[in-house]
């Protein structure tokens, strides 16, 4: 679990998914590569979502400035 973290946090759905995956990891008693990959995928999607929102925000600001 080393990937980038989103700057503005996770959505409720992402938080619930992470909690579920961490719970599964606790039940198994150790991290598994599959669960770790799923956690990294959630984190990556959150970072991608933030990047999209930032790009949209910049585009709107650029259009207003013209």
PDB file of N, CA and C in Angstrom:
ATOM      1  N   UNK A   1       0.838  -1.170   0.000  1.00  0.00           N
ATOM      2  CA  UNK A   1       0.000   0.000   0.000  1.00  0.00           C
ATOM      3  C   UNK A   1       0.888   1.240   0.000  1.00  0.00           C
ATOM      4  N   UNK A   2       1.482   1.482  -1.121  1.00  0.00           N
ATOM      5  CA  UNK A   2       2.457   2.560  -1.178  1.00  0.00           C
ATOM      6  C   UNK A   2       2.124   3.635  -2.195  1.00  0.00           C
ATOM      7  N   UNK A   3       1.065   3.494  -2.936  1.00  0.00           N
ATOM      8  CA  UNK A   3       0.747   4.430  -4.007  1.00  0.00           C
ATOM      9  C   UNK A   3       0.409   5.812  -3.501  1.00  0.00           C
ATOM     10  N   UNK A   4       0.171   6.727  -4.419  1.00  0.00           N
ATOM     11  CA  UNK A   4      -0.143   8.102  -4.032  1.00  0.00           C
ATOM     12  C   UNK A   4      -1.495   8.188  -3.329  1.00  0.00           C
ATOM     13  N   UNK A   5      -1.595   9.163  -2.448  1.00  0.00           N
ATOM     14  CA  UNK A   5      -2.843   9.407  -1.733  1.00  0.00           C
ATOM     15  C   UNK A   5      -3.531  10.612  -2.366  1.00  0.00           C
ATOM     16  N   UNK A   6      -4.858  10.605  -2.425  1.00  0.00           N
ATOM     17  CA  UNK A   6      -5.552  11.777  -2.955  1.00  0.00           C
ATOM     18  C   UNK A   6      -5.363  12.972  -2.022  1.00  0.00           C
ATOM     19  N   UNK A   7      -5.246  14.154  -2.587  1.00  0.00           N
ATOM     20  CA  UNK A   7      -5.005  15.369  -1.803  1.00  0.00           C
ATOM     21  C   UNK A   7      -6.226  15.786  -0.990  1.00  0.00           C
ATOM     22  N   UNK A   8      -7.413  15.626  -1.541  1.00  0.00           N
ATOM     23  CA  UNK A   8      -8.629  16.108  -0.881  1.00  0.00           C
ATOM     24  C   UNK A   8      -9.452  14.985  -0.268  1.00  0.00           C
ATOM     25  N   UNK A   9      -8.880  13.827  -0.114  1.00  0.00           N
ATOM     26  CA  UNK A   9      -9.585  12.747   0.557  1.00  0.00           C
ATOM     27  C   UNK A   9     -10.387  11.855  -0.385  1.00  0.00           C
ATOM     28  N   UNK A  10     -11.087  10.928   0.218  1.00  0.00           N
ATOM     29  CA  UNK A  10     -11.844   9.937  -0.517  1.00  0.00           C
ATOM     30  C   UNK A  10     -13.333  10.258  -0.473  1.00  0.00           C
ATOM     31  N   UNK A  11     -14.056   9.769  -1.475  1.00  0.00           N
ATOM     32  CA  UNK A  11     -15.513   9.878  -1.438  1.00  0.00           C
ATOM     33  C   UNK A  11     -16.041   8.845  -0.446  1.00  0.00           C
ATOM     34  N   UNK A  12     -17.321   8.932  -0.129  1.00  0.00           N
ATOM     35  CA  UNK A  12     -17.926   7.976   0.802  1.00  0.00           C
ATOM     36  C   UNK A  12     -17.840   6.555   0.256  1.00  0.00           C
ATOM     37  N   UNK A  13     -18.064   6.398  -1.038  1.00  0.00           N
ATOM     38  CA  UNK A  13     -18.006   5.064  -1.641  1.00  0.00           C
ATOM     39  C   UNK A  13     -16.583   4.503  -1.587  1.00  0.00           C
ATOM     40  N   UNK A  14     -15.594   5.360  -1.851  1.00  0.00           N
ATOM     41  CA  UNK A  14     -14.202   4.905  -1.799  1.00  0.00           C
ATOM     42  C   UNK A  14     -13.810   4.529  -0.373  1.00  0.00           C
ATOM     43  N   UNK A  15     -14.270   5.327   0.596  1.00  0.00           N
ATOM     44  CA  UNK A  15     -13.980   5.041   2.002  1.00  0.00           C
ATOM     45  C   UNK A  15     -14.588   3.703   2.409  1.00  0.00           C
ATOM     46  N   UNK A  16     -15.824   3.459   1.992  1.00  0.00           N
ATOM     47  CA  UNK A  16     -16.487   2.195   2.322  1.00  0.00           C
ATOM     48  C   UNK A  16     -15.755   1.023   1.696  1.00  0.00           C
ATOM     49  N   UNK A  17     -15.314   1.179   0.461  1.00  0.00           N
ATOM     50  CA  UNK A  17     -14.604   0.101  -0.210  1.00  0.00           C
ATOM     51  C   UNK A  17     -13.269  -0.175   0.475  1.00  0.00           C
ATOM     52  N   UNK A  18     -12.557   0.875   0.855  1.00  0.00           N
ATOM     53  CA  UNK A  18     -11.281   0.695   1.565  1.00  0.00           C
ATOM     54  C   UNK A  18     -11.501   0.013   2.914  1.00  0.00           C
ATOM     55  N   UNK A  19     -12.542   0.421   3.628  1.00  0.00           N
ATOM     56  CA  UNK A  19     -12.840  -0.191   4.925  1.00  0.00           C
ATOM     57  C   UNK A  19     -13.138  -1.680   4.767  1.00  0.00           C
ATOM     58  N   UNK A  20     -13.898  -2.028   3.742  1.00  0.00           N
ATOM     59  CA  UNK A  20     -14.210  -3.429   3.466  1.00  0.00           C
ATOM     60  C   UNK A  20     -12.935  -4.229   3.191  1.00  0.00           C
ATOM     61  N   UNK A  21     -12.056  -3.660   2.349  1.00  0.00           N
ATOM     62  CA  UNK A  21     -10.833  -4.368   1.988  1.00  0.00           C
ATOM     63  C   UNK A  21      -9.895  -4.518   3.186  1.00  0.00           C
ATOM     64  N   UNK A  22      -9.781  -3.476   3.998  1.00  0.00           N
ATOM     65  CA  UNK A  22      -8.940  -3.570   5.193  1.00  0.00           C
ATOM     66  C   UNK A  22      -9.543  -4.588   6.165  1.00  0.00           C
ATOM     67  N   UNK A  23     -10.854  -4.606   6.275  1.00  0.00           N
ATOM     68  CA  UNK A  23     -11.513  -5.609   7.117  1.00  0.00           C
ATOM     69  C   UNK A  23     -11.206  -7.020   6.656  1.00  0.00           C
ATOM     70  N   UNK A  24     -11.229  -7.240   5.352  1.00  0.00           N
ATOM     71  CA  UNK A  24     -10.888  -8.563   4.820  1.00  0.00           C
ATOM     72  C   UNK A  24      -9.447  -8.919   5.159  1.00  0.00           C
ATOM     73  N   UNK A  25      -8.579  -7.911   5.098  1.00  0.00           N
ATOM     74  CA  UNK A  25      -7.171  -8.144   5.393  1.00  0.00           C
ATOM     75  C   UNK A  25      -7.011  -8.537   6.869  1.00  0.00           C
ATOM     76  N   UNK A  26      -7.760  -7.876   7.750  1.00  0.00           N
ATOM     77  CA  UNK A  26      -7.693  -8.182   9.175  1.00  0.00           C
ATOM     78  C   UNK A  26      -8.208  -9.585   9.439  1.00  0.00           C
ATOM     79  N   UNK A  27      -9.282  -9.959   8.783  1.00  0.00           N
ATOM     80  CA  UNK A  27      -9.841 -11.299   8.970  1.00  0.00           C
ATOM     81  C   UNK A  27      -8.835 -12.361   8.558  1.00  0.00           C
ATOM     82  N   UNK A  28      -8.138 -12.124   7.449  1.00  0.00           N
ATOM     83  CA  UNK A  28      -7.139 -13.089   6.982  1.00  0.00           C
ATOM     84  C   UNK A  28      -5.906 -13.085   7.876  1.00  0.00           C
ATOM     85  N   UNK A  29      -5.702 -11.998   8.607  1.00  0.00           N
ATOM     86  CA  UNK A  29      -4.573 -11.931   9.521  1.00  0.00           C
ATOM     87  C   UNK A  29      -3.279 -11.446   8.895  1.00  0.00           C
ATOM     88  N   UNK A  30      -3.301 -11.176   7.618  1.00  0.00           N
ATOM     89  CA  UNK A  30      -2.100 -10.684   6.942  1.00  0.00           C
ATOM     90  C   UNK A  30      -2.513 -10.067   5.614  1.00  0.00           C
ATOM     91  N   UNK A  31      -1.725  -9.142   5.134  1.00  0.00           N
ATOM     92  CA  UNK A  31      -2.059  -8.577   3.818  1.00  0.00           C
ATOM     93  C   UNK A  31      -1.772  -9.586   2.714  1.00  0.00           C
ATOM     94  N   UNK A  32      -2.666  -9.665   1.774  1.00  0.00           N
ATOM     95  CA  UNK A  32      -2.421 -10.531   0.620  1.00  0.00           C
ATOM     96  C   UNK A  32      -2.181  -9.632  -0.590  1.00  0.00           C
ATOM     97  N   UNK A  33      -1.494 -10.136  -1.554  1.00  0.00           N
ATOM     98  CA  UNK A  33      -1.177  -9.315  -2.723  1.00  0.00           C
ATOM     99  C   UNK A  33      -2.455  -8.913  -3.463  1.00  0.00           C
ATOM    100  N   UNK A  34      -3.449  -9.784  -3.481  1.00  0.00           N
ATOM    101  CA  UNK A  34      -4.696  -9.466  -4.177  1.00  0.00           C
ATOM    102  C   UNK A  34      -5.420  -8.301  -3.506  1.00  0.00           C
ATOM    103  N   UNK A  35      -5.542  -8.361  -2.175  1.00  0.00           N
ATOM    104  CA  UNK A  35      -6.209  -7.281  -1.446  1.00  0.00           C
ATOM    105  C   UNK A  35      -5.398  -5.998  -1.575  1.00  0.00           C
ATOM    106  N   UNK A  36      -4.087  -6.119  -1.502  1.00  0.00           N
ATOM    107  CA  UNK A  36      -3.221  -4.950  -1.637  1.00  0.00           C
ATOM    108  C   UNK A  36      -3.415  -4.294  -2.998  1.00  0.00           C
ATOM    109  N   UNK A  37      -3.501  -5.091  -4.051  1.00  0.00           N
ATOM    110  CA  UNK A  37      -3.732  -4.548  -5.399  1.00  0.00           C
ATOM    111  C   UNK A  37      -5.077  -3.845  -5.480  1.00  0.00           C
ATOM    112  N   UNK A  38      -6.096  -4.414  -4.830  1.00  0.00           N
ATOM    113  CA  UNK A  38      -7.427  -3.792  -4.851  1.00  0.00           C
ATOM    114  C   UNK A  38      -7.415  -2.452  -4.115  1.00  0.00           C
ATOM    115  N   UNK A  39      -6.693  -2.382  -3.004  1.00  0.00           N
ATOM    116  CA  UNK A  39      -6.576  -1.130  -2.256  1.00  0.00           C
ATOM    117  C   UNK A  39      -5.863  -0.091  -3.106  1.00  0.00           C
ATOM    118  N   UNK A  40      -4.787  -0.492  -3.766  1.00  0.00           N
ATOM    119  CA  UNK A  40      -4.053   0.425  -4.633  1.00  0.00           C
ATOM    120  C   UNK A  40      -4.928   0.913  -5.788  1.00  0.00           C
ATOM    121  N   UNK A  41      -5.801   0.053  -6.292  1.00  0.00           N
ATOM    122  CA  UNK A  41      -6.696   0.443  -7.388  1.00  0.00           C
ATOM    123  C   UNK A  41      -7.685   1.511  -6.917  1.00  0.00           C
ATOM    124  N   UNK A  42      -8.206   1.374  -5.708  1.00  0.00           N
ATOM    125  CA  UNK A  42      -9.135   2.373  -5.166  1.00  0.00           C
ATOM    126  C   UNK A  42      -8.409   3.707  -5.017  1.00  0.00           C
ATOM    127  N   UNK A  43      -7.185   3.656  -4.474  1.00  0.00           N
ATOM    128  CA  UNK A  43      -6.411   4.882  -4.303  1.00  0.00           C
ATOM    129  C   UNK A  43      -6.102   5.527  -5.652  1.00  0.00           C
ATOM    130  N   UNK A  44      -5.760   4.725  -6.640  1.00  0.00           N
ATOM    131  CA  UNK A  44      -5.450   5.266  -7.974  1.00  0.00           C
ATOM    132  C   UNK A  44      -6.680   5.916  -8.592  1.00  0.00           C
ATOM    133  N   UNK A  45      -7.853   5.273  -8.454  1.00  0.00           N
ATOM    134  CA  UNK A  45      -9.084   5.868  -8.989  1.00  0.00           C
ATOM    135  C   UNK A  45      -9.388   7.205  -8.315  1.00  0.00           C
ATOM    136  N   UNK A  46      -9.135   7.291  -7.005  1.00  0.00           N
ATOM    137  CA  UNK A  46      -9.375   8.546  -6.289  1.00  0.00           C
ATOM    138  C   UNK A  46      -8.448   9.645  -6.811  1.00  0.00           C
ATOM    139  N   UNK A  47      -7.194   9.308  -7.055  1.00  0.00           N
ATOM    140  CA  UNK A  47      -6.245  10.289  -7.590  1.00  0.00           C
ATOM    141  C   UNK A  47      -6.639  10.703  -9.002  1.00  0.00           C
ATOM    142  N   UNK A  48      -7.093   9.755  -9.819  1.00  0.00           N
ATOM    143  CA  UNK A  48      -7.536  10.070 -11.179  1.00  0.00           C
ATOM    144  C   UNK A  48      -8.764  10.977 -11.147  1.00  0.00           C
ATOM    145  N   UNK A  49      -9.679  10.717 -10.228  1.00  0.00           N
ATOM    146  CA  UNK A  49     -10.878  11.543 -10.082  1.00  0.00           C
ATOM    147  C   UNK A  49     -10.476  12.973  -9.740  1.00  0.00           C
ATOM    148  N   UNK A  50      -9.541  13.118  -8.805  1.00  0.00           N
ATOM    149  CA  UNK A  50      -9.078  14.455  -8.445  1.00  0.00           C
ATOM    150  C   UNK A  50      -8.416  15.157  -9.625  1.00  0.00           C
ATOM    151  N   UNK A  51      -7.620  14.428 -10.388  1.00  0.00           N
ATOM    152  CA  UNK A  51      -6.945  15.027 -11.547  1.00  0.00           C
ATOM    153  C   UNK A  51      -7.970  15.508 -12.577  1.00  0.00           C
ATOM    154  N   UNK A  52      -9.023  14.700 -12.807  1.00  0.00           N
ATOM    155  CA  UNK A  52     -10.083  15.100 -13.733  1.00  0.00           C
ATOM    156  C   UNK A  52     -10.781  16.369 -13.241  1.00  0.00           C
ATOM    157  N   UNK A  53     -11.100  16.403 -11.940  1.00  0.00           N
ATOM    158  CA  UNK A  53     -11.769  17.572 -11.384  1.00  0.00           C
ATOM    159  C   UNK A  53     -10.884  18.806 -11.480  1.00  0.00           C
ATOM    160  N   UNK A  54      -9.589  18.638 -11.233  1.00  0.00           N
ATOM    161  CA  UNK A  54      -8.667  19.774 -11.346  1.00  0.00           C
ATOM    162  C   UNK A  54      -8.622  20.288 -12.781  1.00  0.00           C
ATOM    163  N   UNK A  55      -8.565  19.375 -13.745  1.00  0.00           N
ATOM    164  CA  UNK A  55      -8.519  19.778 -15.152  1.00  0.00           C
ATOM    165  C   UNK A  55      -9.802  20.492 -15.550  1.00  0.00           C
ATOM    166  N   UNK A  56     -10.946  19.982 -15.096  1.00  0.00           N
ATOM    167  CA  UNK A  56     -12.224  20.629 -15.402  1.00  0.00           C
ATOM    168  C   UNK A  56     -12.292  22.015 -14.771  1.00  0.00           C
ATOM    169  N   UNK A  57     -11.808  22.144 -13.544  1.00  0.00           N
ATOM    170  CA  UNK A  57     -11.815  23.423 -12.851  1.00  0.00           C
ATOM    171  C   UNK A  57     -10.929  24.429 -13.589  1.00  0.00           C
ATOM    172  N   UNK A  58      -9.753  23.998 -14.012  1.00  0.00           N
ATOM    173  CA  UNK A  58      -8.859  24.880 -14.763  1.00  0.00           C
ATOM    174  C   UNK A  58      -9.482  25.299 -16.088  1.00  0.00           C
ATOM    175  N   UNK A  59     -10.135  24.356 -16.755  1.00  0.00           N
ATOM    176  CA  UNK A  59     -10.768  24.664 -18.036  1.00  0.00           C
ATOM    177  C   UNK A  59     -11.871  25.701 -17.859  1.00  0.00           C
ATOM    178  N   UNK A  60     -12.680  25.541 -16.830  1.00  0.00           N
ATOM    179  CA  UNK A  60     -13.747  26.521 -16.556  1.00  0.00           C
ATOM    180  C   UNK A  60     -13.152  27.890 -16.244  1.00  0.00           C
ATOM    181  N   UNK A  61     -12.089  27.912 -15.473  1.00  0.00           N
ATOM    182  CA  UNK A  61     -11.442  29.184 -15.118  1.00  0.00           C
ATOM    183  C   UNK A  61     -10.858  29.847 -16.350  1.00  0.00           C
ATOM    184  N   UNK A  62     -10.290  29.047 -17.266  1.00  0.00           N
ATOM    185  CA  UNK A  62      -9.717  29.582 -18.486  1.00  0.00           C
ATOM    186  C   UNK A  62     -10.811  30.170 -19.374  1.00  0.00           C
ATOM    187  N   UNK A  63     -11.935  29.476 -19.468  1.00  0.00           N
ATOM    188  CA  UNK A  63     -13.047  29.976 -20.291  1.00  0.00           C
ATOM    189  C   UNK A  63     -13.604  31.276 -19.742  1.00  0.00           C
ATOM    190  N   UNK A  64     -13.686  31.386 -18.408  1.00  0.00           N
ATOM    191  CA  UNK A  64     -14.197  32.609 -17.779  1.00  0.00           C
ATOM    192  C   UNK A  64     -13.225  33.761 -17.993  1.00  0.00           C
ATOM    193  N   UNK A  65     -11.938  33.459 -18.037  1.00  0.00           N
ATOM    194  CA  UNK A  65     -10.926  34.496 -18.172  1.00  0.00           C
ATOM    195  C   UNK A  65     -10.823  35.061 -19.573  1.00  0.00           C
ATOM    196  N   UNK A  66     -11.346  34.362 -20.555  1.00  0.00           N
ATOM    197  CA  UNK A  66     -11.229  34.836 -21.960  1.00  0.00           C
ATOM    198  C   UNK A  66     -12.226  35.886 -22.290  1.00  0.00           C
TER     199      UNK A  66
END
